[in-house]
PDB file of C-alpha atoms in Angstrom:
ATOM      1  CA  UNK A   1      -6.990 -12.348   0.412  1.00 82.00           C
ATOM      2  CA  UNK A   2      -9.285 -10.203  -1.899  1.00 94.00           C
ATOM      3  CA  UNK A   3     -12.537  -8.921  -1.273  1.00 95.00           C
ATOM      4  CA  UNK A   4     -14.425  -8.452  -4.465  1.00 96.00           C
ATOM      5  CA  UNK A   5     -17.720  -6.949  -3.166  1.00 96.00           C
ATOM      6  CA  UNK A   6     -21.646  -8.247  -4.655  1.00 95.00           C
ATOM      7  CA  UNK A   7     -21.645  -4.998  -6.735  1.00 95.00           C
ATOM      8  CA  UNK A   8     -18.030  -5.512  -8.122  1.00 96.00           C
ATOM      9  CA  UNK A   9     -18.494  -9.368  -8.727  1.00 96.00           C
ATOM     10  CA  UNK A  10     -21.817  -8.861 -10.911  1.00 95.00           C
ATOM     11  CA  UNK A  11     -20.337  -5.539 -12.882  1.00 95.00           C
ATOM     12  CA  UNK A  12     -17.082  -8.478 -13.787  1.00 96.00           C
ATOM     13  CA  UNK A  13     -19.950 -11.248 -15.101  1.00 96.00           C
ATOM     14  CA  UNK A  14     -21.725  -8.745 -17.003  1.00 95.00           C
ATOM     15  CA  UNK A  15     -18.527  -7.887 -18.934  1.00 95.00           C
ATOM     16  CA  UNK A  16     -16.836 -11.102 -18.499  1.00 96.00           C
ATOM     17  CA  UNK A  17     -20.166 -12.370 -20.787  1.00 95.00           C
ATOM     18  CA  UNK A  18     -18.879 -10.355 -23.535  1.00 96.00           C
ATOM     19  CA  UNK A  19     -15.292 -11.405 -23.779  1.00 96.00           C
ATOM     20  CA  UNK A  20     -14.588 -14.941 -25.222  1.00 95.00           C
ATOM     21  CA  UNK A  21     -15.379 -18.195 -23.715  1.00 93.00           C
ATOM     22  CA  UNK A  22     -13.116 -18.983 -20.515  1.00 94.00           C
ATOM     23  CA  UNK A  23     -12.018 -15.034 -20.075  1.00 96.00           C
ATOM     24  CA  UNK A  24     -11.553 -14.194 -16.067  1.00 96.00           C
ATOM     25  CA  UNK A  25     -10.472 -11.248 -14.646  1.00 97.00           C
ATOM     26  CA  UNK A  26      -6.285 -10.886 -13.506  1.00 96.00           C
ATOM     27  CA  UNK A  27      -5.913  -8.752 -10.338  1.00 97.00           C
ATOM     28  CA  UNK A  28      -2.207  -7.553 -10.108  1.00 95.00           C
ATOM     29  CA  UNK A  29      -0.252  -4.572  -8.228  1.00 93.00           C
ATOM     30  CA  UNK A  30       2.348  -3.225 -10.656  1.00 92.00           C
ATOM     31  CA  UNK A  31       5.687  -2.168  -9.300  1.00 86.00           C
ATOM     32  CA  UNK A  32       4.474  -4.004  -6.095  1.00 86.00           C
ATOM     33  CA  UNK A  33       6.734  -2.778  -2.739  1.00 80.00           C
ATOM     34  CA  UNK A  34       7.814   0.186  -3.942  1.00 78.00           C
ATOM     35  CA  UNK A  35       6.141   3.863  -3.122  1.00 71.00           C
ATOM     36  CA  UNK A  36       4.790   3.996  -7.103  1.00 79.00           C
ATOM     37  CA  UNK A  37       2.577   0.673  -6.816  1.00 85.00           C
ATOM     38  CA  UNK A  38      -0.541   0.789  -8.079  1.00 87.00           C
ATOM     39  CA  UNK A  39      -3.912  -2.076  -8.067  1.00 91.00           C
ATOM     40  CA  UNK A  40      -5.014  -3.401 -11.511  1.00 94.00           C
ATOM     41  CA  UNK A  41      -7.310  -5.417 -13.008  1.00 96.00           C
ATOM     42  CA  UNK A  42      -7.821  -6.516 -16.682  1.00 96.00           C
ATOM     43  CA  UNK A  43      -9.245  -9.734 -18.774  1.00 96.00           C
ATOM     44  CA  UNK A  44      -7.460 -12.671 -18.445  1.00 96.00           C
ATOM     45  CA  UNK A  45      -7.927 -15.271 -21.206  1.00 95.00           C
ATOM     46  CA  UNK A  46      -6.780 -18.912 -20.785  1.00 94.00           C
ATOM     47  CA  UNK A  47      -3.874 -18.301 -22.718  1.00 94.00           C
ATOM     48  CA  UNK A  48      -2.757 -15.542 -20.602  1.00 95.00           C
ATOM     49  CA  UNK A  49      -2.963 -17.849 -16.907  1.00 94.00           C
ATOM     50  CA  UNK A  50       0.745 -18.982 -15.884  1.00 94.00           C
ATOM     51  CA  UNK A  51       1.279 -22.379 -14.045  1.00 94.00           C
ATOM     52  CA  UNK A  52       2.392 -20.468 -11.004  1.00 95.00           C
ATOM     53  CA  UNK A  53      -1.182 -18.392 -10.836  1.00 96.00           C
ATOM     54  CA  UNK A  54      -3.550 -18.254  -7.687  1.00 96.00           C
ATOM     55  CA  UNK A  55      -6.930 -18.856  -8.939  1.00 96.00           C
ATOM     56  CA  UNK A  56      -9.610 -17.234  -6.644  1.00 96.00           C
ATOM     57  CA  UNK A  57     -13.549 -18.710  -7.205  1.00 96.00           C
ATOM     58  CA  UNK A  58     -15.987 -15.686  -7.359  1.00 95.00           C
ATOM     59  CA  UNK A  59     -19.713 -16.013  -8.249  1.00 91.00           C
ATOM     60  CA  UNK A  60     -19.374 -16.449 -11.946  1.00 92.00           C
ATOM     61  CA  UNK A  61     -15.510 -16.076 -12.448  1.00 95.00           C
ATOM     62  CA  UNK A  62     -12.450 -16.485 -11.404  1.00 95.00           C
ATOM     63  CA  UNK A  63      -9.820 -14.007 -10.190  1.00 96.00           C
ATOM     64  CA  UNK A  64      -6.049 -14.779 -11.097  1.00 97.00           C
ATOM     65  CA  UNK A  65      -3.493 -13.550  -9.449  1.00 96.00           C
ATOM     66  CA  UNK A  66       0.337 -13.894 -10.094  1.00 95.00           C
ATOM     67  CA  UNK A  67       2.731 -14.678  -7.760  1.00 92.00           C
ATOM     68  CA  UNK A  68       4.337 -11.632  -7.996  1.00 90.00           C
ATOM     69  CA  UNK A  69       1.512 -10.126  -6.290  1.00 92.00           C
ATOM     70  CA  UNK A  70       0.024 -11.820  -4.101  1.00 92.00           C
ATOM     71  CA  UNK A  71       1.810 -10.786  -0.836  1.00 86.00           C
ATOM     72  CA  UNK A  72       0.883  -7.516  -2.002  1.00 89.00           C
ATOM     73  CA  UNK A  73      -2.837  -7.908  -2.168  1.00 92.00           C
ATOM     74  CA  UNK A  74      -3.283  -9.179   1.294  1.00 88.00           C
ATOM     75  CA  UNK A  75      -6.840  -7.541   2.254  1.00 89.00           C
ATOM     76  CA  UNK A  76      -6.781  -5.923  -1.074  1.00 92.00           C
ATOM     77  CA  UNK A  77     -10.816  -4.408  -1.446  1.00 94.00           C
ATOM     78  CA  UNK A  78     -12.645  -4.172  -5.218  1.00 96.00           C
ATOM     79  CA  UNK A  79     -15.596  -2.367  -4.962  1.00 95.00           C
ATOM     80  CA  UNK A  80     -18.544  -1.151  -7.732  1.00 95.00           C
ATOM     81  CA  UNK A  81     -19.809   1.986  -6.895  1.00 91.00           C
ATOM     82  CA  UNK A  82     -23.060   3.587  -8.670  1.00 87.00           C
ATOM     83  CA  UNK A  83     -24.469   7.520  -7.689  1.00 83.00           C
ATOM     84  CA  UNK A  84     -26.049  10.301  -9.300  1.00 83.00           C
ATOM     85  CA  UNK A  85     -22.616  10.994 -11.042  1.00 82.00           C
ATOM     86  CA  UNK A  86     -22.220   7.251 -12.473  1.00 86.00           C
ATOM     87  CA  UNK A  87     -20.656   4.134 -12.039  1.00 89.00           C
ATOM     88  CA  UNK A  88     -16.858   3.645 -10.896  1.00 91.00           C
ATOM     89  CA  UNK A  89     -14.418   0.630 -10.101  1.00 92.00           C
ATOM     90  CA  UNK A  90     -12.695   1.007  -6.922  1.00 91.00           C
ATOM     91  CA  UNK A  91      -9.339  -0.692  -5.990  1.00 92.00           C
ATOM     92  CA  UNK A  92      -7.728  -0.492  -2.686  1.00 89.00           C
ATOM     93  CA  UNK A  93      -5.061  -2.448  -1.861  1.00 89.00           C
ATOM     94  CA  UNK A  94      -3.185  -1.218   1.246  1.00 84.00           C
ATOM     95  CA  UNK A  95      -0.305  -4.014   0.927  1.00 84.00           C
ATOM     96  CA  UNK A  96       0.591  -2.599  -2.132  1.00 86.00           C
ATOM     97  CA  UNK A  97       3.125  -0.538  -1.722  1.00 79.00           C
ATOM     98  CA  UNK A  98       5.069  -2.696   0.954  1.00 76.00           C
ATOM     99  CA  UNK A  99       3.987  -6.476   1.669  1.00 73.00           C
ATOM    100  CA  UNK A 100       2.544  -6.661   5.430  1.00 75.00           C
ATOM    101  CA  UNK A 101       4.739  -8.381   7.733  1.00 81.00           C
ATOM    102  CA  UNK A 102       3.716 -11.024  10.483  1.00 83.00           C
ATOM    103  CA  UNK A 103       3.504  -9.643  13.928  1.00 86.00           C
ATOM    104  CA  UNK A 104       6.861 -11.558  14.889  1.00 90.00           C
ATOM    105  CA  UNK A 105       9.005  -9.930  12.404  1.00 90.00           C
ATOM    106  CA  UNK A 106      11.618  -7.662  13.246  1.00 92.00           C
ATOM    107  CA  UNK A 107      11.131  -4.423  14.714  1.00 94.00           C
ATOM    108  CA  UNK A 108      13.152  -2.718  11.843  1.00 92.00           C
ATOM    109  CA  UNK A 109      10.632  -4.429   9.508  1.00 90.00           C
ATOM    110  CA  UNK A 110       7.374  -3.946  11.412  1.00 91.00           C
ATOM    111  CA  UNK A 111       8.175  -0.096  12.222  1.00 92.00           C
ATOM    112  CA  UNK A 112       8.736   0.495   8.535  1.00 88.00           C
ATOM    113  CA  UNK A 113       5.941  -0.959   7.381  1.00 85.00           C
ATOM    114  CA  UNK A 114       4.203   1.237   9.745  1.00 87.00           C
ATOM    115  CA  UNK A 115       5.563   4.184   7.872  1.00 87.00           C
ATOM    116  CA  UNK A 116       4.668   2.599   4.280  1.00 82.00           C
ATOM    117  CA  UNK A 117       1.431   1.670   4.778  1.00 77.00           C
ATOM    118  CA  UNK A 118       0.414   4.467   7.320  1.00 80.00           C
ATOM    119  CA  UNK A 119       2.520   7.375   7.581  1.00 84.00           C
ATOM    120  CA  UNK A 120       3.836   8.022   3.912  1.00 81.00           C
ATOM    121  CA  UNK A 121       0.296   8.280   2.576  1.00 76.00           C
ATOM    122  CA  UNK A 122      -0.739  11.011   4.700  1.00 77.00           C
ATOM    123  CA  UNK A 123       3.038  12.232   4.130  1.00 80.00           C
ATOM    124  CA  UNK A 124       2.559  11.848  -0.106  1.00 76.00           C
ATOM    125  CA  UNK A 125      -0.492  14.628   0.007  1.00 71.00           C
ATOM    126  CA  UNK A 126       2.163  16.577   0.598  1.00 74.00           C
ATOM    127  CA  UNK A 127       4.615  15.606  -1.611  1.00 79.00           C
ATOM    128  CA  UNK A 128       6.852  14.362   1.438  1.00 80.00           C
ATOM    129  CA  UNK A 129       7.961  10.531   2.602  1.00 83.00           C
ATOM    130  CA  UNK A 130      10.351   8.980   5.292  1.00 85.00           C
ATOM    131  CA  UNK A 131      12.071   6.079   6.109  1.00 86.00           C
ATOM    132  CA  UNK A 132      13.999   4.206   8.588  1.00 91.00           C
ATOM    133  CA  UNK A 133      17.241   4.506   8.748  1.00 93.00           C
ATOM    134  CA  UNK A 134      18.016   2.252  11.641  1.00 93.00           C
ATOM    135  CA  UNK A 135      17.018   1.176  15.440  1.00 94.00           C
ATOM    136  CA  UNK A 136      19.133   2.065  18.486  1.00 93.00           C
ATOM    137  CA  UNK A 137      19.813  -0.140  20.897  1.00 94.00           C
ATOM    138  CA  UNK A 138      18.076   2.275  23.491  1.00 94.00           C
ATOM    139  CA  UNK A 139      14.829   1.713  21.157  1.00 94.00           C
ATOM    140  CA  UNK A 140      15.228   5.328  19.435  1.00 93.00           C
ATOM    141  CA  UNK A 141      14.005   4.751  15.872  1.00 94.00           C
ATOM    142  CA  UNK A 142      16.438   7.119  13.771  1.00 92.00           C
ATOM    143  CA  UNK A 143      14.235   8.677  10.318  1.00 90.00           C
ATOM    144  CA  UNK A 144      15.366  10.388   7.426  1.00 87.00           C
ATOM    145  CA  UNK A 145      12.510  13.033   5.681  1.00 83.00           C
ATOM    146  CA  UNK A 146      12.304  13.654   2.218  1.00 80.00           C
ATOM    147  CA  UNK A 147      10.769  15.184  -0.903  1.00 79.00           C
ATOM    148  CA  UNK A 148       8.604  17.752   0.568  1.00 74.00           C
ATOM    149  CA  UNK A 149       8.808  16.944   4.453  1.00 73.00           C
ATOM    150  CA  UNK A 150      12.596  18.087   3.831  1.00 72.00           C
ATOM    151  CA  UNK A 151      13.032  22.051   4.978  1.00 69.00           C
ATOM    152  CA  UNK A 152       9.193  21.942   5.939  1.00 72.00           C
ATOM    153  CA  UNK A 153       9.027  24.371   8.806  1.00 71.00           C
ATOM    154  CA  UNK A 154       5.893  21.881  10.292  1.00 74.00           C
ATOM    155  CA  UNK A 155       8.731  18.858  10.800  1.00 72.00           C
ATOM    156  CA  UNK A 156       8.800  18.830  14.372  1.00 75.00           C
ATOM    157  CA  UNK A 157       5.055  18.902  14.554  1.00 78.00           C
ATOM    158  CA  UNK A 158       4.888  15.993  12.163  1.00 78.00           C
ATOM    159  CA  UNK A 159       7.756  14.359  13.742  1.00 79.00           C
ATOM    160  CA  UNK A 160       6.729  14.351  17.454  1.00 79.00           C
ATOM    161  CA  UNK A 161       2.575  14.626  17.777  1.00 78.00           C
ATOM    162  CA  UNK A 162       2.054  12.466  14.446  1.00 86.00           C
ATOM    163  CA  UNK A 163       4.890   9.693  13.527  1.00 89.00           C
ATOM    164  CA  UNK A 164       6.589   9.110  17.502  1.00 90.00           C
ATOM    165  CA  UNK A 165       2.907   9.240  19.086  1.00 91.00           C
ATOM    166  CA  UNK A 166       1.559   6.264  16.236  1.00 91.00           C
ATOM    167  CA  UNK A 167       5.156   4.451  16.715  1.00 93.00           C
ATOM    168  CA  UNK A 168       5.382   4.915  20.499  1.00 93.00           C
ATOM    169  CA  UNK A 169       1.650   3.562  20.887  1.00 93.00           C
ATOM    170  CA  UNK A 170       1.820   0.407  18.368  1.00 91.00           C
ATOM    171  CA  UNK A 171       5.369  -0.296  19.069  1.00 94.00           C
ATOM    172  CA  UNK A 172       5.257   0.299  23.268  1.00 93.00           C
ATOM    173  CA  UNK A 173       8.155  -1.466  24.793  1.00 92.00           C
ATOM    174  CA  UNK A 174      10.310  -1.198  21.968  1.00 95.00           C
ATOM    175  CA  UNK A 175      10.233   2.409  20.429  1.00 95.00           C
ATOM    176  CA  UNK A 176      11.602   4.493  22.930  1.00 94.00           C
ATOM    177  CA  UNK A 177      11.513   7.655  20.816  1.00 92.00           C
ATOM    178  CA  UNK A 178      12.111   9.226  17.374  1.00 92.00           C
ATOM    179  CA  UNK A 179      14.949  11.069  16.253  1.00 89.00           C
ATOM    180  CA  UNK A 180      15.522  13.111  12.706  1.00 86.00           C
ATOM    181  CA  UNK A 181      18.428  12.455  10.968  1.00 82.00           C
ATOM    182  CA  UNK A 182      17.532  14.926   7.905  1.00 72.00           C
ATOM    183  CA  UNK A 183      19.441  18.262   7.585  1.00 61.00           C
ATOM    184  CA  UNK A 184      16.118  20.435   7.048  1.00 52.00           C
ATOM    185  CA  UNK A 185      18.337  24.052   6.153  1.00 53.00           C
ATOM    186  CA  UNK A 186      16.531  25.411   3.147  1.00 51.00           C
ATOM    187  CA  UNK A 187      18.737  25.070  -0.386  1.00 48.00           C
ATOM    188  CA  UNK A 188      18.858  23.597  -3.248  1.00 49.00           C
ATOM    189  CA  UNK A 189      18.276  20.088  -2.082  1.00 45.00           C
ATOM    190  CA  UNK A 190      14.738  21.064  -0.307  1.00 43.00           C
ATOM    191  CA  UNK A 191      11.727  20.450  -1.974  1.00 44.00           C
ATOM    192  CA  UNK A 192       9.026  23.615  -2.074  1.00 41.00           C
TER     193      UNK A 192
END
């Protein structure tokens, strides 16, 4: 579920040593499935561990988890890094921001976690996002743009060699095509 590397795991027992007896460390997304979710980790005293906690062994510690997040930390990485410039924790959790679904799920469900966990981050850099808005029954998967993907004179490049080329190729057989449904004129609703 996590993968707290060598590096990461000693870095936690050398501050872990300091903290009182029984201390671990928590791991936890906060405002898990939604595009603001961000990867955490802080002490955990024994007080602090709720019945309902996943425990996770480590050399030295554990990791708790609440249930809250655990769907969201599927393949979630922790890393300690060390270079000429210094030391830093690294956190990746790629779940985060939408749980993954099985491979059986919907195709509604599957295509937009596709765009959560895929598309939107390369969309975000930009200050732009999209999301489903539904499925055809010919297969033509129906997106609305927004933030700043909305009056974006690059849209149809984005559209058709980036999002239907990924969808088309991991979805063959049942994405037929993409269509916008976003009014792109430029006014006061479009983001510059």
């Amino acid at each position: 579920m996590i993968n707290i590397s060598e590096t990461a795991q000693e870095h936690f027992c050398k501050l872990l040593s300091q903290q009182p007896e029984g201390t671990n460390i928590r791991v936890f997304v906060v405002n898990p499935g939604t595009p603001n979710a961000e990867c955490g980790v802080s002490y955990c005293p024994p007080d602090a561990v709720e019945h309902d906690d996943m425990h996770l062994s480590f050399n030295g510690f554990e990791a708790v988890v609440d249930q809250q997040s655990v769907a969201f930390l599927d393949d979630a990485e922790i890393d300690f890094v060390s270079d000429q410039m210094g030391s830093q924790l690294t956190l990746k959790a790629p779940n985060a921001k939408m749980a993954q679904v099985p491979s059986d799920a919907p195709l509604a469900d599957r295509v937009e976690y596709l765009l959560q966990s895929q598309i939107n981050p390369s969309l975000a850099s930009h200050g732009g996002q999209v999301v489903l808005t539904e499925i055809t029954p010919e297969g033509l998967a129906i997106l609305q743009f927004g933030g700043g993907c909305n009056g974006c004179s690059m849209i149809d490049v984005t559209l058709k060699d980036g999002i239907e080329k990924q969808l088309l190729e991991q979805f063959a057989g049942e994405i037929t095509g993409v269509r916008d449904a976003t009014e792109h004129e430029r006014g006061d609703h479009s983001y510059y």
